[in-house]
């Protein structure tokens, strides 16, 4: 069957099998390998892309179902050679360790900030609660998103404070953390 | 790579069109809405169909929440996110927001639908327990017209519903009565998981500020072949003054009347304990909300 959709602003039309999943369409047909493919069961969230601006898990959506819609992948975040503030936040605050979950995390974070420019740490954790970081780097991911929010608000001092917390302070309070 | 077995894909342009396709294709076809329950099953070959009929283009016809004085009607293609975000729905039935906060995760909620959740007929599915608790009715449409089936008759067994091969679930209806309050409680192993046990409760109190219990309903998920309404709880609460003792009594009935199995999520004994405790908590919060005039 034939499918046509807008991917990162460009219209694409391809002949596909009906059973092709969106994640494989993006990676294998279009070569957009920034979207990662992980657990295959819509648990881990590394395959998150947007359909019409809303994050979805692309391992559980048929490419055919995305026909006629706008799909955005992690490749759309940087524009004109400029990294998105979310991408910069992940750099500044060490939001990635192995990097596998990072594309999905950044797409969810970008969508969150589009709706809520100043999310609390709890709101960030809620937003990414369907995504798994096996390096267990959630604290730095949350800081990365907070950095992006502060940077976008023009509050460089706040962004710096998130990126380089005062010695001895806990930038991201964790209940039951080491004393 | 897990992919479904080969199938043909059709995209419905209207409810009538979808029904026509289902009539033509028979039991070899299945509707797909969000697909977040169906596609994983097809990947694992637990379900195989020759045709999938995509109904996502029917949002205008089937994606709505209509609040009316005596009834709330929700289209089957309404997504979890919309149920979570509707302030009007939360005001009338706070149980919906309670439950949606703990169903899957925000990304899955962007795509999954009410109708899909009910038609999946998974005994652990939280929204089915919500609809059972609220005494919902399912509107099923075929070429011969509509029929309305109460939630208690909608699920015929695990993964089996009253919807025929050539029919489509279009709407769920909930009666609105004065003096009501509702709540949902769930225990899960980790964020976004299926319930170990979940419990919904709804109560309706006599009088403006709440006197005795006019009616009460409890629905449980994951403790039997289907989500379970507990008529014995309803019978025990009717006409009584709300109290901690009454909630405890209802909890004991819930623990006794459910039928959980020991599995990887917990032992039968543990699940009975949860069914009782969650029923108690959900009833307590429902009464508090009814007294505050909060749905």
Short mmCIF file of C-alpha atoms in Angstrom, two decimals:
data_model
loop_
_atom_site.label_atom_id
_atom_site.label_comp_id
_atom_site.label_asym_id
_atom_site.label_seq_id
_atom_site.Cartn_x
_atom_site.Cartn_y
_atom_site.Cartn_z
CA UNK A 1 0.00 0.00 0.00
CA UNK A 2 1.02 3.59 -0.44
CA UNK A 3 1.45 5.97 2.48
CA UNK A 4 2.00 9.72 2.44
CA UNK A 5 2.87 11.80 5.49
CA UNK A 6 4.79 14.89 6.48
CA UNK A 7 8.03 13.97 8.22
CA UNK A 8 9.99 16.81 9.78
CA UNK A 9 8.28 19.23 7.44
CA UNK A 10 8.79 17.30 4.22
CA UNK A 11 6.11 15.30 2.46
CA UNK A 12 7.15 11.72 1.85
CA UNK A 13 5.33 9.01 -0.10
CA UNK A 14 6.42 5.39 -0.03
CA UNK A 15 5.10 1.97 -0.96
CA UNK A 16 5.01 -0.09 2.24
CA UNK A 17 3.62 -3.25 3.74
CA UNK A 18 0.54 -2.52 5.84
CA UNK A 19 2.12 -4.16 8.86
CA UNK A 20 5.16 -1.86 8.86
CA UNK A 21 5.43 -0.02 12.16
CA UNK A 22 6.11 3.70 12.23
CA UNK A 23 9.45 3.25 14.01
CA UNK A 24 10.72 0.98 11.25
CA UNK A 25 9.34 3.26 8.55
CA UNK A 26 11.31 6.15 10.01
CA UNK A 27 14.52 4.19 10.58
CA UNK A 28 14.66 1.66 7.77
CA UNK A 29 12.70 3.33 4.97
CA UNK A 30 13.58 6.98 5.55
CA UNK A 31 16.96 6.41 7.21
CA UNK A 32 16.08 8.62 10.18
CA UNK A 33 17.93 6.52 12.72
CA UNK A 34 17.81 9.14 15.47
CA UNK A 35 14.58 7.50 16.62
CA UNK A 36 15.66 4.46 18.57
CA UNK A 37 13.89 1.16 18.79
CA UNK A 38 13.96 -0.56 22.13
CA UNK A 39 11.56 -2.83 23.96
CA UNK A 40 8.99 -3.26 21.17
CA UNK A 41 6.15 -3.31 23.70
CA UNK A 42 5.48 0.43 24.19
CA UNK A 43 7.13 0.35 27.58
CA UNK A 44 10.58 1.86 27.25
CA UNK A 45 9.74 4.97 25.24
CA UNK A 46 12.97 5.30 23.31
CA UNK A 47 10.92 5.28 20.08
CA UNK A 48 8.93 8.39 21.00
CA UNK A 49 8.18 10.72 18.08
CA UNK A 50 5.40 13.22 17.62
CA UNK A 51 2.26 12.77 15.57
CA UNK A 52 0.64 16.18 15.05
CA UNK A 53 2.74 17.59 17.89
CA UNK A 54 1.88 14.91 20.47
CA UNK A 55 4.43 12.35 21.67
CA UNK A 56 3.58 8.76 20.78
CA UNK A 57 5.44 5.46 20.98
CA UNK A 58 6.19 4.69 17.35
CA UNK A 59 6.76 0.95 17.91
CA UNK A 60 3.04 0.62 18.55
CA UNK A 61 1.71 2.74 15.69
CA UNK A 62 1.42 1.47 12.13
CA UNK A 63 3.11 3.65 9.56
CA UNK A 64 -0.20 3.49 7.71
CA UNK A 65 -1.98 5.07 10.68
CA UNK A 66 0.36 8.07 10.44
CA UNK A 67 -0.67 8.61 6.83
CA UNK A 68 -1.91 12.15 6.28
CA UNK A 69 -0.41 13.33 9.56
CA UNK A 70 2.64 15.33 10.57
CA UNK A 71 5.40 13.28 12.15
CA UNK A 72 8.36 14.87 13.92
CA UNK A 73 11.49 13.04 14.99
CA UNK A 74 14.54 13.99 17.03
CA UNK A 75 16.17 15.10 13.77
CA UNK A 76 13.75 18.03 13.71
CA UNK A 77 14.92 19.53 17.00
CA UNK A 78 18.04 21.34 15.76
CA UNK A 79 17.24 24.10 13.28
CA UNK A 80 19.65 25.84 10.97
CA UNK A 81 22.64 24.35 12.77
CA UNK A 82 21.37 25.58 16.14
CA UNK A 83 20.67 22.98 18.78
CA UNK A 84 17.31 23.12 20.49
CA UNK A 85 17.57 24.32 24.11
CA UNK A 86 16.52 20.84 25.20
CA UNK A 87 19.49 19.37 23.35
CA UNK A 88 21.77 21.96 24.91
CA UNK A 89 20.33 21.17 28.31
CA UNK A 90 21.19 17.51 27.90
CA UNK A 91 24.77 18.56 27.07
CA UNK A 92 25.10 21.08 29.89
CA UNK A 93 23.65 18.83 32.59
CA UNK A 94 24.93 15.44 31.46
CA UNK A 95 21.42 14.31 30.61
CA UNK A 96 22.71 11.38 28.65
CA UNK A 97 24.95 8.55 29.67
CA UNK A 98 24.79 5.75 27.08
CA UNK A 99 22.45 7.92 25.01
CA UNK A 100 20.01 5.20 24.01
CA UNK A 101 16.90 6.68 25.63
CA UNK A 102 17.95 10.23 24.77
CA UNK A 103 16.03 10.84 21.50
CA UNK A 104 12.72 9.84 23.05
CA UNK A 105 13.46 11.72 26.26
CA UNK A 106 14.23 14.89 24.32
CA UNK A 107 11.08 14.63 22.19
CA UNK A 108 8.93 14.23 25.30
CA UNK A 109 10.79 17.07 27.03
CA UNK A 110 10.31 19.40 24.05
CA UNK A 111 6.59 18.64 23.94
CA UNK A 112 6.32 19.24 27.69
CA UNK A 113 8.05 22.63 27.47
CA UNK A 114 5.83 23.63 24.55
CA UNK A 115 2.83 23.18 26.83
CA UNK A 116 4.36 24.11 30.15
CA UNK A 117 7.40 26.42 29.89
CA UNK A 118 8.25 26.12 33.59
CA UNK A 119 7.61 22.56 34.75
CA UNK A 120 8.45 21.46 38.28
CA UNK A 121 10.77 18.47 38.76
CA UNK A 122 7.70 16.39 39.60
CA UNK A 123 5.97 17.46 36.41
CA UNK A 124 9.06 16.53 34.40
CA UNK A 125 9.21 13.13 36.10
CA UNK A 126 5.52 12.59 35.35
CA UNK A 127 6.04 13.52 31.69
CA UNK A 128 8.89 11.01 31.25
CA UNK A 129 7.33 8.33 33.43
CA UNK A 130 6.67 6.18 30.36
CA UNK A 131 10.32 6.17 29.38
CA UNK A 132 13.12 4.09 30.78
CA UNK A 133 16.76 5.12 31.27
CA UNK A 134 18.68 1.95 32.02
CA UNK A 135 21.69 4.02 33.11
CA UNK A 136 19.34 5.31 35.83
CA UNK A 137 20.26 8.88 34.98
CA UNK A 138 16.86 10.36 35.68
CA UNK A 139 18.21 13.04 38.04
CA UNK A 140 20.38 14.53 35.30
CA UNK A 141 17.61 14.21 32.73
CA UNK A 142 15.30 16.20 35.00
CA UNK A 143 18.04 18.80 35.46
CA UNK A 144 18.55 18.97 31.70
CA UNK A 145 14.91 19.81 31.13
CA UNK A 146 15.00 22.40 33.92
CA UNK A 147 18.09 23.91 32.31
CA UNK A 148 16.26 24.19 29.00
CA UNK A 149 13.28 25.83 30.68
CA UNK A 150 15.47 28.40 32.44
CA UNK A 151 17.47 29.08 29.29
CA UNK A 152 14.33 29.61 27.22
CA UNK A 153 12.98 31.97 29.88
CA UNK A 154 16.15 34.03 29.45
CA UNK A 155 17.25 33.25 32.99
CA UNK A 156 20.88 32.32 32.42
CA UNK A 157 21.68 32.54 36.12
CA UNK A 158 19.02 29.95 36.90
CA UNK A 159 20.26 27.75 34.06
CA UNK A 160 23.81 27.98 35.40
CA UNK A 161 22.61 27.10 38.87
CA UNK A 162 20.90 23.99 37.52
CA UNK A 163 23.97 23.00 35.52
CA UNK A 164 26.49 23.61 38.29
CA UNK A 165 24.87 23.28 41.67
CA UNK A 166 26.67 24.74 44.67
CA UNK A 167 29.12 22.29 46.23
CA UNK A 168 27.34 20.33 48.90
CA UNK A 169 23.88 21.23 47.67
CA UNK A 170 21.56 18.71 46.13
CA UNK A 171 20.26 20.14 42.88
CA UNK A 172 17.68 17.44 42.61
CA UNK A 173 16.42 16.38 46.04
CA UNK A 174 15.94 12.65 46.19
CA UNK A 175 13.97 11.14 49.04
CA UNK A 176 16.07 8.64 50.91
CA UNK A 177 19.26 9.70 49.16
CA UNK A 178 22.72 9.22 50.61
CA UNK A 179 23.40 11.33 53.68
CA UNK B 1 12.08 -7.05 15.38
CA UNK B 2 8.53 -7.86 16.37
CA UNK B 3 5.99 -7.12 13.67
CA UNK B 4 2.44 -8.35 13.19
CA UNK B 5 1.70 -11.08 10.65
CA UNK B 6 0.71 -9.68 7.25
CA UNK B 7 -2.72 -8.07 6.94
CA UNK B 8 -4.61 -5.70 4.69
CA UNK B 9 -5.24 -2.17 5.92
CA UNK B 10 -8.42 -0.20 5.32
CA UNK B 11 -9.18 3.27 6.56
CA UNK B 12 -12.78 4.03 7.45
CA UNK B 13 -14.17 7.43 6.53
CA UNK B 14 -17.37 7.20 8.60
CA UNK B 15 -19.04 4.91 11.10
CA UNK B 16 -21.31 3.65 8.31
CA UNK B 17 -18.27 2.94 6.16
CA UNK B 18 -16.60 1.05 9.01
CA UNK B 19 -19.70 -1.08 9.55
CA UNK B 20 -19.90 -1.78 5.81
CA UNK B 21 -16.29 -2.92 5.77
CA UNK B 22 -16.83 -5.15 8.80
CA UNK B 23 -19.93 -6.70 7.19
CA UNK B 24 -17.96 -7.45 4.05
CA UNK B 25 -14.84 -8.73 5.75
CA UNK B 26 -16.45 -10.65 8.63
CA UNK B 27 -14.52 -12.10 11.53
CA UNK B 28 -11.23 -11.80 9.63
CA UNK B 29 -11.29 -8.05 10.29
CA UNK B 30 -10.77 -6.00 13.42
CA UNK B 31 -11.14 -2.31 14.10
CA UNK B 32 -8.01 -0.49 15.23
CA UNK B 33 -8.23 2.81 17.11
CA UNK B 34 -5.18 3.68 19.22
CA UNK B 35 -3.82 0.19 18.72
CA UNK B 36 -1.84 0.23 21.93
CA UNK B 37 -3.47 -2.97 23.13
CA UNK B 38 -4.15 -4.64 19.79
CA UNK B 39 -0.80 -4.17 18.06
CA UNK B 40 1.33 -5.66 20.86
CA UNK B 41 -0.97 -8.71 20.81
CA UNK B 42 -0.60 -8.96 17.04
CA UNK B 43 3.18 -8.70 17.32
CA UNK B 44 3.16 -11.62 19.73
CA UNK B 45 0.73 -13.54 17.45
CA UNK B 46 -1.77 -13.69 20.27
CA UNK B 47 -4.14 -12.11 17.76
CA UNK B 48 -4.10 -12.38 13.97
CA UNK B 49 -6.43 -10.68 11.53
CA UNK B 50 -6.51 -10.52 7.75
CA UNK B 51 -7.78 -6.95 7.77
CA UNK B 52 -7.42 -4.00 10.08
CA UNK B 53 -9.92 -1.18 9.72
CA UNK B 54 -8.42 2.06 11.02
CA UNK B 55 -11.09 4.30 12.56
CA UNK B 56 -8.84 7.17 13.63
CA UNK B 57 -10.38 9.42 10.98
CA UNK B 58 -13.75 9.19 12.76
CA UNK B 59 -12.71 11.69 15.44
CA UNK B 60 -15.51 14.10 14.45
CA UNK B 61 -18.09 11.37 14.87
CA UNK B 62 -16.69 9.45 17.84
CA UNK B 63 -14.32 11.74 19.75
CA UNK B 64 -16.32 13.77 22.27
CA UNK B 65 -17.31 14.24 25.90
CA UNK B 66 -20.86 15.56 26.18
CA UNK B 67 -22.02 16.68 29.59
CA UNK B 68 -25.80 16.80 29.91
CA UNK B 69 -27.90 17.35 33.04
CA UNK B 70 -28.87 13.73 33.54
CA UNK B 71 -26.35 11.91 31.41
CA UNK B 72 -22.75 12.06 30.28
CA UNK B 73 -21.95 10.59 26.89
CA UNK B 74 -18.41 9.85 25.77
CA UNK B 75 -17.49 8.86 22.23
CA UNK B 76 -15.57 5.62 21.89
CA UNK B 77 -12.65 7.31 20.10
CA UNK B 78 -12.01 9.75 22.95
CA UNK B 79 -8.37 9.42 23.95
CA UNK B 80 -7.13 8.83 27.50
CA UNK B 81 -5.50 12.25 27.53
CA UNK B 82 -8.82 13.92 26.78
CA UNK B 83 -10.53 12.01 29.58
CA UNK B 84 -7.74 13.07 31.96
CA UNK B 85 -7.84 16.72 30.95
CA UNK B 86 -11.61 17.27 30.91
CA UNK B 87 -12.45 19.46 33.91
CA UNK B 88 -16.16 19.00 33.30
CA UNK B 89 -15.80 15.22 33.42
CA UNK B 90 -13.63 15.42 36.56
CA UNK B 91 -16.25 17.64 38.22
CA UNK B 92 -19.02 15.14 37.51
CA UNK B 93 -17.02 11.93 37.97
CA UNK B 94 -13.64 12.49 39.68
CA UNK B 95 -13.05 8.75 39.38
CA UNK B 96 -12.10 9.31 35.74
CA UNK B 97 -9.23 11.66 36.56
CA UNK B 98 -8.09 9.44 39.45
CA UNK B 99 -7.91 6.48 37.10
CA UNK B 100 -6.44 8.22 34.08
CA UNK B 101 -3.53 9.51 36.15
CA UNK B 102 -2.44 5.91 36.69
CA UNK B 103 -3.37 4.30 33.36
CA UNK B 104 -0.21 3.54 31.38
CA UNK B 105 1.89 6.70 30.97
CA UNK B 106 1.39 10.16 29.44
CA UNK B 107 2.76 9.16 26.03
CA UNK B 108 0.54 6.09 25.74
CA UNK B 109 -2.42 8.17 26.95
CA UNK B 110 -1.94 10.47 23.97
CA UNK B 111 -2.99 7.71 21.60
CA UNK B 112 -5.04 5.04 23.41
CA UNK B 113 -8.84 5.35 23.43
CA UNK B 114 -11.78 4.65 25.74
CA UNK B 115 -13.49 2.34 23.25
CA UNK B 116 -10.30 0.44 22.59
CA UNK B 117 -9.74 -0.10 26.29
CA UNK B 118 -13.23 -1.49 26.77
CA UNK B 119 -13.17 -3.63 23.62
CA UNK B 120 -9.81 -5.11 24.55
CA UNK B 121 -11.69 -6.58 27.53
CA UNK B 122 -8.57 -7.17 29.57
CA UNK B 123 -9.63 -8.16 33.10
CA UNK B 124 -6.91 -5.89 34.51
CA UNK B 125 -8.00 -2.81 32.58
CA UNK B 126 -8.73 0.17 34.81
CA UNK B 127 -11.19 2.07 32.61
CA UNK B 128 -13.43 -0.98 32.42
CA UNK B 129 -13.60 -0.92 36.21
CA UNK B 130 -14.43 2.80 36.09
CA UNK B 131 -17.26 2.25 33.60
CA UNK B 132 -18.57 -0.68 35.63
CA UNK B 133 -18.49 1.42 38.80
CA UNK B 134 -20.42 4.25 37.14
CA UNK B 135 -23.07 1.89 35.76
CA UNK B 136 -22.15 2.79 32.21
CA UNK B 137 -24.04 1.64 29.14
CA UNK B 138 -22.34 0.79 25.85
CA UNK B 139 -23.88 1.90 22.59
CA UNK B 140 -23.16 -0.66 19.87
CA UNK B 141 -24.02 0.11 16.27
CA UNK B 142 -24.50 -2.22 13.32
CA UNK B 143 -26.19 -1.90 9.96
CA UNK B 144 -29.54 -2.62 11.63
CA UNK B 145 -29.22 0.25 14.06
CA UNK B 146 -28.07 0.78 17.64
CA UNK B 147 -28.43 -1.31 20.74
CA UNK B 148 -27.46 -0.41 24.29
CA UNK B 149 -25.73 -2.94 26.55
CA UNK B 150 -24.99 -2.32 30.24
CA UNK B 151 -21.33 -2.64 31.26
CA UNK B 152 -22.19 -5.67 33.39
CA UNK B 153 -23.16 -7.51 30.18
CA UNK B 154 -20.59 -5.94 27.87
CA UNK B 155 -17.68 -8.20 28.79
CA UNK B 156 -18.51 -11.82 27.99
CA UNK B 157 -15.16 -13.06 29.27
CA UNK B 158 -11.50 -12.17 29.05
CA UNK B 159 -10.91 -10.49 25.67
CA UNK B 160 -14.53 -11.10 24.64
CA UNK B 161 -17.23 -8.46 24.37
CA UNK B 162 -20.83 -8.15 23.30
CA UNK B 163 -19.74 -6.33 20.14
CA UNK B 164 -20.44 -8.51 17.09
CA UNK B 165 -18.05 -9.04 14.19
CA UNK B 166 -19.98 -6.53 12.09
CA UNK B 167 -20.60 -3.97 14.82
CA UNK B 168 -18.78 -1.02 16.38
CA UNK B 169 -18.84 0.40 19.90
CA UNK B 170 -19.68 4.07 19.40
CA UNK B 171 -20.42 5.59 22.81
CA UNK B 172 -20.53 5.02 26.55
CA UNK B 173 -23.34 6.64 28.56
CA UNK B 174 -23.33 7.35 32.26
CA UNK B 175 -26.37 8.36 34.32
CA UNK B 176 -25.86 11.51 36.41
CA UNK B 177 -27.58 11.59 39.78
CA UNK B 178 -27.46 14.23 42.54
CA UNK B 179 -25.42 13.78 45.71
CA UNK B 180 -22.74 11.65 44.11
CA UNK B 181 -19.04 11.19 44.71
CA UNK B 182 -16.56 8.79 43.18
CA UNK B 183 -12.91 7.73 43.46
CA UNK B 184 -10.39 5.24 42.11
CA UNK B 185 -7.55 3.43 43.86
CA UNK B 186 -4.86 1.27 42.31
CA UNK B 187 -1.82 -0.70 43.36
CA UNK B 188 0.70 -1.34 40.61
CA UNK B 189 4.23 -2.71 40.60
CA UNK B 190 5.73 0.32 38.88
CA UNK B 191 4.52 3.50 37.17
CA UNK B 192 2.26 2.72 34.24
CA UNK B 193 1.85 -0.98 34.90
CA UNK B 194 -1.31 -3.02 34.82
CA UNK B 195 -3.06 -3.11 38.16
CA UNK B 196 -2.16 -5.69 40.76
CA UNK B 197 -5.65 -4.73 41.91
CA UNK B 198 -7.63 -1.57 41.31
CA UNK B 199 -10.93 -0.48 42.78
CA UNK B 200 -13.46 2.17 41.79
CA UNK B 201 -16.23 3.39 44.03
CA UNK B 202 -19.22 5.67 43.53
CA UNK B 203 -21.71 6.70 46.19
CA UNK B 204 -24.84 8.80 46.13
CA UNK B 205 -26.00 10.34 49.39
CA UNK B 206 -29.49 11.43 50.41
CA UNK B 207 -30.01 15.11 51.13
CA UNK B 208 -28.02 18.19 50.20
CA UNK B 209 -25.12 17.82 52.61
CA UNK B 210 -25.19 14.07 52.68
CA UNK B 211 -27.13 11.79 54.92
CA UNK B 212 -27.41 8.08 54.42
CA UNK B 213 -26.20 6.20 51.38
CA UNK B 214 -28.88 6.23 48.70
CA UNK B 215 -26.81 4.01 46.42
CA UNK B 216 -23.23 2.82 46.13
CA UNK B 217 -21.28 0.83 43.59
CA UNK B 218 -17.84 -0.73 43.62
CA UNK B 219 -15.97 -2.06 40.58
CA UNK B 220 -12.75 -4.04 40.78
CA UNK B 221 -10.14 -4.88 38.15
CA UNK B 222 -7.60 -7.72 38.01
CA UNK B 223 -9.39 -9.95 40.51
CA UNK B 224 -11.42 -12.18 38.21
CA UNK B 225 -12.16 -12.98 34.58
CA UNK B 226 -13.76 -9.57 34.06
CA UNK B 227 -13.92 -6.27 35.83
CA UNK B 228 -16.32 -6.97 38.61
CA UNK B 229 -19.26 -5.07 39.98
CA UNK B 230 -20.08 -6.16 43.49
CA UNK B 231 -23.86 -6.17 44.10
CA UNK B 232 -23.34 -7.41 47.66
CA UNK B 233 -21.47 -4.19 48.46
CA UNK B 234 -24.30 -2.16 46.96
CA UNK B 235 -26.84 -4.08 49.04
CA UNK B 236 -24.82 -3.73 52.25
CA UNK B 237 -24.38 0.05 51.95
CA UNK B 238 -27.88 1.12 50.88
CA UNK B 239 -29.67 3.15 53.53
CA UNK B 240 -26.73 3.16 55.96
CA UNK B 241 -24.91 6.10 57.50
CA UNK B 242 -21.38 6.43 56.07
CA UNK B 243 -18.76 5.48 58.64
CA UNK B 244 -15.36 3.85 58.92
CA UNK B 245 -17.07 0.67 60.10
CA UNK B 246 -19.25 0.68 57.00
CA UNK B 247 -16.26 1.11 54.67
CA UNK B 248 -14.50 -1.74 56.45
CA UNK B 249 -17.56 -3.93 56.09
CA UNK B 250 -17.70 -3.16 52.36
CA UNK B 251 -14.00 -3.97 52.10
CA UNK B 252 -14.53 -7.35 53.73
CA UNK B 253 -17.34 -8.12 51.28
CA UNK B 254 -15.15 -7.07 48.33
CA UNK B 255 -12.29 -9.28 49.53
CA UNK B 256 -14.68 -12.19 49.93
CA UNK B 257 -16.61 -11.79 46.65
CA UNK B 258 -13.75 -11.29 44.19
CA UNK B 259 -11.92 -14.20 42.59
CA UNK B 260 -8.25 -13.38 42.07
CA UNK B 261 -5.60 -15.85 40.93
CA UNK B 262 -2.06 -16.13 42.19
CA UNK B 263 0.27 -14.95 39.45
CA UNK B 264 3.46 -12.97 38.96
CA UNK B 265 1.76 -9.85 40.30
CA UNK B 266 0.90 -11.38 43.64
CA UNK B 267 -0.77 -14.15 45.57
CA UNK B 268 -4.50 -14.66 45.78
CA UNK B 269 -4.35 -13.77 49.47
CA UNK B 270 -2.49 -10.52 48.79
CA UNK B 271 -4.93 -9.53 46.05
CA UNK B 272 -7.92 -10.18 48.32
CA UNK B 273 -6.27 -7.99 50.92
CA UNK B 274 -5.80 -5.25 48.31
CA UNK B 275 -9.37 -5.59 47.02
CA UNK B 276 -10.63 -4.99 50.55
CA UNK B 277 -8.30 -2.17 51.42
CA UNK B 278 -8.71 -0.33 48.10
CA UNK B 279 -12.50 -0.66 48.29
CA UNK B 280 -12.40 0.88 51.77
CA UNK B 281 -10.21 3.77 50.64
CA UNK B 282 -12.20 4.43 47.46
CA UNK B 283 -15.49 4.49 49.37
CA UNK B 284 -14.05 6.82 52.02
CA UNK B 285 -12.89 9.30 49.36
CA UNK B 286 -16.14 8.98 47.41
CA UNK B 287 -18.16 9.93 50.47
CA UNK B 288 -15.83 12.86 51.24
CA UNK B 289 -16.28 14.12 47.70
CA UNK B 290 -20.05 13.62 47.78
CA UNK B 291 -20.22 15.66 50.98
CA UNK B 292 -18.15 18.41 49.41
CA UNK B 293 -20.45 18.41 46.42
CA UNK B 294 -17.60 17.31 44.20
CA UNK B 295 -19.17 14.82 41.85
#
